[in-house]
mmCIF file of C-alpha atoms and ligand atoms in Angstrom:
data_model
loop_
_atom_site.group_PDB
_atom_site.id
_atom_site.type_symbol
_atom_site.label_atom_id
_atom_site.label_comp_id
_atom_site.label_asym_id
_atom_site.label_seq_id
_atom_site.Cartn_x
_atom_site.Cartn_y
_atom_site.Cartn_z
ATOM 1 C CA GLY A 1 0.000 0.000 0.000
ATOM 2 C CA GLY A 2 0.914 3.665 -0.195
ATOM 3 C CA ARG A 3 1.408 6.341 2.397
ATOM 4 C CA VAL A 4 -1.501 7.065 4.695
ATOM 5 C CA LYS A 5 -2.417 10.717 4.338
ATOM 6 C CA GLY A 6 -2.916 12.742 7.463
ATOM 7 C CA GLU A 7 -1.271 10.178 9.765
ATOM 8 C CA MET A 8 1.761 11.200 11.734
ATOM 9 C CA PHE A 9 3.676 9.381 14.335
ATOM 10 C CA SER A 10 6.437 10.390 16.709
ATOM 11 C CA ALA A 11 8.565 8.730 19.372
ATOM 12 C CA PRO A 12 10.779 10.657 21.797
ATOM 13 C CA ILE A 13 14.345 9.374 21.878
ATOM 14 C CA VAL A 14 17.581 10.125 23.636
ATOM 15 C CA TYR A 15 20.995 9.330 22.207
ATOM 16 C CA GLY A 16 24.524 10.036 23.304
ATOM 17 C CA SER A 17 27.459 8.611 25.178
ATOM 18 C CA VAL A 18 28.745 7.933 28.628
ATOM 19 C CA ALA A 19 32.492 7.685 29.268
ATOM 20 C CA ILE A 20 34.686 7.004 32.277
ATOM 21 C CA PRO A 21 38.477 6.920 32.615
ATOM 22 C CA PHE A 22 40.052 3.558 33.392
ATOM 23 C CA GLY A 23 40.744 3.158 37.073
ATOM 24 C CA PRO A 24 43.408 1.165 38.895
ATOM 25 C CA ASN A 25 40.971 -1.653 39.683
ATOM 26 C CA ASP A 26 39.646 -2.078 36.137
ATOM 27 C CA PRO A 27 40.751 -5.004 34.015
ATOM 28 C CA VAL A 28 43.676 -3.959 31.822
ATOM 29 C CA PRO A 29 42.411 -2.373 28.588
ATOM 30 C CA LYS A 30 42.846 -4.456 25.437
ATOM 31 C CA ASP A 31 45.203 -1.735 24.168
ATOM 32 C CA GLU A 32 47.526 0.169 26.493
ATOM 33 C CA SER A 33 46.861 3.444 24.640
ATOM 34 C CA HIS A 34 43.238 3.284 25.796
ATOM 35 C CA THR A 35 42.377 5.800 28.504
ATOM 36 C CA HIS A 36 38.584 5.493 28.752
ATOM 37 C CA LYS A 37 35.760 3.044 28.487
ATOM 38 C CA TRP A 38 32.640 4.383 26.882
ATOM 39 C CA CYS A 39 29.221 3.497 25.575
ATOM 40 C CA VAL A 40 27.195 5.089 22.791
ATOM 41 C CA PHE A 41 23.443 4.515 22.983
ATOM 42 C CA LEU A 42 20.027 5.211 21.520
ATOM 43 C CA ARG A 43 16.902 4.603 23.586
ATOM 44 C CA GLY A 44 13.352 5.729 24.147
ATOM 45 C CA ALA A 45 13.431 9.042 26.034
ATOM 46 C CA ASN A 46 11.268 7.560 28.792
ATOM 47 C CA GLY A 47 12.513 4.010 28.518
ATOM 48 C CA GLU A 48 10.031 3.032 25.781
ATOM 49 C CA ASP A 49 10.796 -0.149 23.850
ATOM 50 C CA LEU A 50 11.672 1.024 20.333
ATOM 51 C CA SER A 51 11.841 -2.449 18.793
ATOM 52 C CA PRO A 52 8.324 -2.279 17.249
ATOM 53 C CA ILE A 53 9.595 0.674 15.154
ATOM 54 C CA ILE A 54 13.325 0.118 14.714
ATOM 55 C CA ARG A 55 14.740 -2.815 12.744
ATOM 56 C CA LYS A 56 18.392 -2.038 13.411
ATOM 57 C CA VAL A 57 20.766 0.719 14.441
ATOM 58 C CA THR A 58 24.204 1.065 12.892
ATOM 59 C CA PHE A 59 26.834 2.958 14.835
ATOM 60 C CA LYS A 60 29.672 4.115 12.594
ATOM 61 C CA LEU A 61 32.759 4.662 14.745
ATOM 62 C CA HIS A 62 36.146 6.213 13.907
ATOM 63 C CA ASP A 63 38.110 4.160 11.361
ATOM 64 C CA SER A 64 40.669 3.278 14.032
ATOM 65 C CA PHE A 65 38.116 0.837 15.479
ATOM 66 C CA VAL A 66 37.904 -2.667 14.031
ATOM 67 C CA PRO A 67 35.370 -2.995 12.602
ATOM 68 C CA PRO A 68 34.303 0.663 12.490
ATOM 69 C CA SER A 69 30.685 -0.162 11.735
ATOM 70 C CA ARG A 70 28.591 -1.864 14.446
ATOM 71 C CA THR A 71 25.035 -2.966 13.788
ATOM 72 C CA VAL A 72 22.660 -3.720 16.645
ATOM 73 C CA ASP A 73 19.370 -5.358 15.691
ATOM 74 C CA ALA A 74 17.656 -5.537 19.069
ATOM 75 C CA PRO A 75 17.552 -3.388 22.193
ATOM 76 C CA PRO A 76 19.559 -2.201 23.940
ATOM 77 C CA PHE A 77 20.794 -0.222 20.950
ATOM 78 C CA GLU A 78 24.276 0.500 22.247
ATOM 79 C CA VAL A 79 27.959 -0.149 21.682
ATOM 80 C CA HIS A 80 30.471 -0.580 24.484
ATOM 81 C CA GLU A 81 34.077 0.197 23.641
ATOM 82 C CA SER A 82 37.273 1.641 24.955
ATOM 83 C CA GLY A 83 39.705 4.093 23.389
ATOM 84 C CA TRP A 84 41.764 7.221 23.768
ATOM 85 C CA GLY A 85 40.162 9.912 21.641
ATOM 86 C CA GLU A 86 36.988 11.820 20.887
ATOM 87 C CA PHE A 87 35.344 11.687 17.462
ATOM 88 C CA GLU A 88 32.057 11.944 15.610
ATOM 89 C CA ILE A 89 29.781 8.899 15.679
ATOM 90 C CA LEU A 90 27.177 8.427 12.976
ATOM 91 C CA ILE A 91 24.011 6.689 14.150
ATOM 92 C CA LYS A 92 21.868 5.276 11.364
ATOM 93 C CA ILE A 93 18.389 4.125 12.330
ATOM 94 C CA SER A 94 16.629 1.683 10.006
ATOM 95 C CA PHE A 95 12.918 1.268 10.471
ATOM 96 C CA VAL A 96 10.888 -1.945 10.615
ATOM 97 C CA ASP A 97 9.223 -0.812 7.374
ATOM 98 C CA SER A 98 12.149 -0.739 4.948
ATOM 99 C CA GLN A 99 10.199 1.560 2.611
ATOM 100 C CA GLU A 100 10.819 4.251 5.218
ATOM 101 C CA LYS A 101 14.081 6.128 4.643
ATOM 102 C CA PRO A 102 16.638 5.516 7.440
ATOM 103 C CA MET A 103 17.291 8.408 9.802
ATOM 104 C CA THR A 104 20.836 9.539 10.521
ATOM 105 C CA LEU A 105 22.001 11.232 13.710
ATOM 106 C CA PHE A 106 25.445 12.483 14.681
ATOM 107 C CA HIS A 107 26.950 12.389 18.117
ATOM 108 C CA HIS A 108 30.321 13.695 19.232
ATOM 109 C CA LEU A 109 31.835 11.181 21.650
ATOM 110 C CA GLN A 110 32.959 13.139 24.696
ATOM 111 C CA LEU A 111 35.621 11.703 27.013
ATOM 112 C CA TYR A 112 36.859 14.856 28.728
ATOM 113 C CA PRO A 113 34.961 17.417 30.788
ATOM 114 C CA LYS A 114 34.327 20.798 29.229
ATOM 115 C CA GLU A 115 36.762 23.300 30.708
ATOM 116 C CA ASP A 116 34.050 25.606 32.030
ATOM 117 C CA ASN A 117 31.964 23.105 33.992
ATOM 118 C CA GLY A 118 33.220 24.416 37.327
ATOM 119 C CA ILE A 119 34.638 21.052 38.383
ATOM 120 C CA ASP A 120 38.385 20.817 38.867
ATOM 121 C CA PRO A 121 39.155 17.323 37.570
ATOM 122 C CA ASP A 122 42.225 17.009 39.832
ATOM 123 C CA MET A 123 40.662 18.280 43.039
ATOM 124 C CA ASP A 124 37.031 17.296 42.888
ATOM 125 C CA SER A 125 36.629 14.247 40.781
ATOM 126 C CA PRO A 126 39.649 12.415 39.468
ATOM 127 C CA ARG A 127 37.447 9.837 37.728
ATOM 128 C CA GLN A 128 34.605 11.848 36.359
ATOM 129 C CA THR A 129 31.872 10.151 34.345
ATOM 130 C CA ILE A 130 31.107 12.169 31.244
ATOM 131 C CA LEU A 131 27.541 11.991 29.983
ATOM 132 C CA SER A 132 26.644 13.738 26.752
ATOM 133 C CA GLU A 133 23.137 13.209 25.443
ATOM 134 C CA HIS A 134 20.545 14.756 23.166
ATOM 135 C CA TYR A 135 16.779 14.536 23.068
ATOM 136 C CA ASP A 136 15.112 14.185 19.693
ATOM 137 C CA GLU A 137 12.119 12.563 18.072
ATOM 138 C CA LEU A 138 11.643 9.842 15.507
ATOM 139 C CA VAL A 139 9.013 11.328 13.252
ATOM 140 C CA ILE A 140 7.199 9.173 10.741
ATOM 141 C CA ASN A 141 5.088 11.392 8.585
ATOM 142 C CA GLU A 142 2.361 9.648 6.568
ATOM 143 C CA PRO A 143 3.610 6.108 7.244
ATOM 144 C CA TYR A 144 3.092 3.384 4.680
ATOM 145 C CA GLU A 145 -0.019 1.285 5.272
ATOM 146 C CA GLU A 146 2.187 -1.705 6.210
ATOM 147 C CA PHE A 147 3.859 0.312 8.965
ATOM 148 C CA LEU A 148 0.633 1.272 10.775
ATOM 149 C CA GLU A 149 0.221 -1.988 12.659
ATOM 150 C CA PRO A 150 3.823 -2.071 14.001
ATOM 151 C CA LEU A 151 3.530 1.599 14.950
ATOM 152 C CA ARG A 152 0.392 0.863 16.943
ATOM 153 C CA ARG A 153 2.277 -1.794 18.903
ATOM 154 C CA TYR A 154 4.747 0.846 20.067
HETATM 155 C C1 SLL B 1 41.610 12.466 17.739
HETATM 156 N N1 SLL B 1 40.464 12.858 15.658
HETATM 157 O O1 SLL B 1 42.727 12.561 17.230
HETATM 158 C C2 SLL B 1 40.429 12.118 16.843
HETATM 159 C C3 SLL B 1 40.439 10.663 16.553
HETATM 160 C C4 SLL B 1 40.182 8.393 17.438
HETATM 161 C C5 SLL B 1 40.028 7.596 18.684
HETATM 162 C C6 SLL B 1 40.189 9.878 17.759
HETATM 163 C C7 SLL B 1 40.930 4.021 18.837
HETATM 164 C C8 SLL B 1 40.905 2.898 19.782
HETATM 165 C C9 SLL B 1 41.530 1.679 19.202
HETATM 166 C C10 SLL B 1 40.461 5.354 19.386
HETATM 167 O O2 SLL B 1 40.190 5.596 20.537
HETATM 168 N N2 SLL B 1 40.355 6.242 18.420
HETATM 169 O O3 SLL B 1 42.400 1.803 18.337
HETATM 170 O O4 SLL B 1 41.148 0.593 19.604
HETATM 171 O O5 SLL B 1 41.401 12.714 18.928
#
């Protein structure tokens, strides 16, 4: 079937990263250049299960990661890694209805605190967890007929 006129659907999401420096009691990183462990994630803004809508999420990391492209086809949509540097992560969301064009988001992986956050990393918090996240919405405007039933299950 075709697109259903006048129908519109939206799901609040949050995506971003959480990073923490390796501590003395952590298992030794797989590479000695690694300074942080981190996780990049996409989830429902209020913990909603997005699997009725999302078929897979591909996280495209920096080319120094092997492999750079990580596809997750069920929740939780997240990648756990470790490394030494910050870079841009591309998050490509493919919908359950493949007629629907995938949505692409960008997230800058943050490992280090912003200089102006008022926290002295040496004095106050030598192992500071860095959370960087963004709220957004998955908007499906005039979904295809086939997508209506999965969308209603959301
Ligand atoms: C920088 N432009 O120079 C950025 C690139 C890349 C970070 C950062 C690799 C980990 C691994 C890693 O952390 N790359 O090789 O396993 O800051």
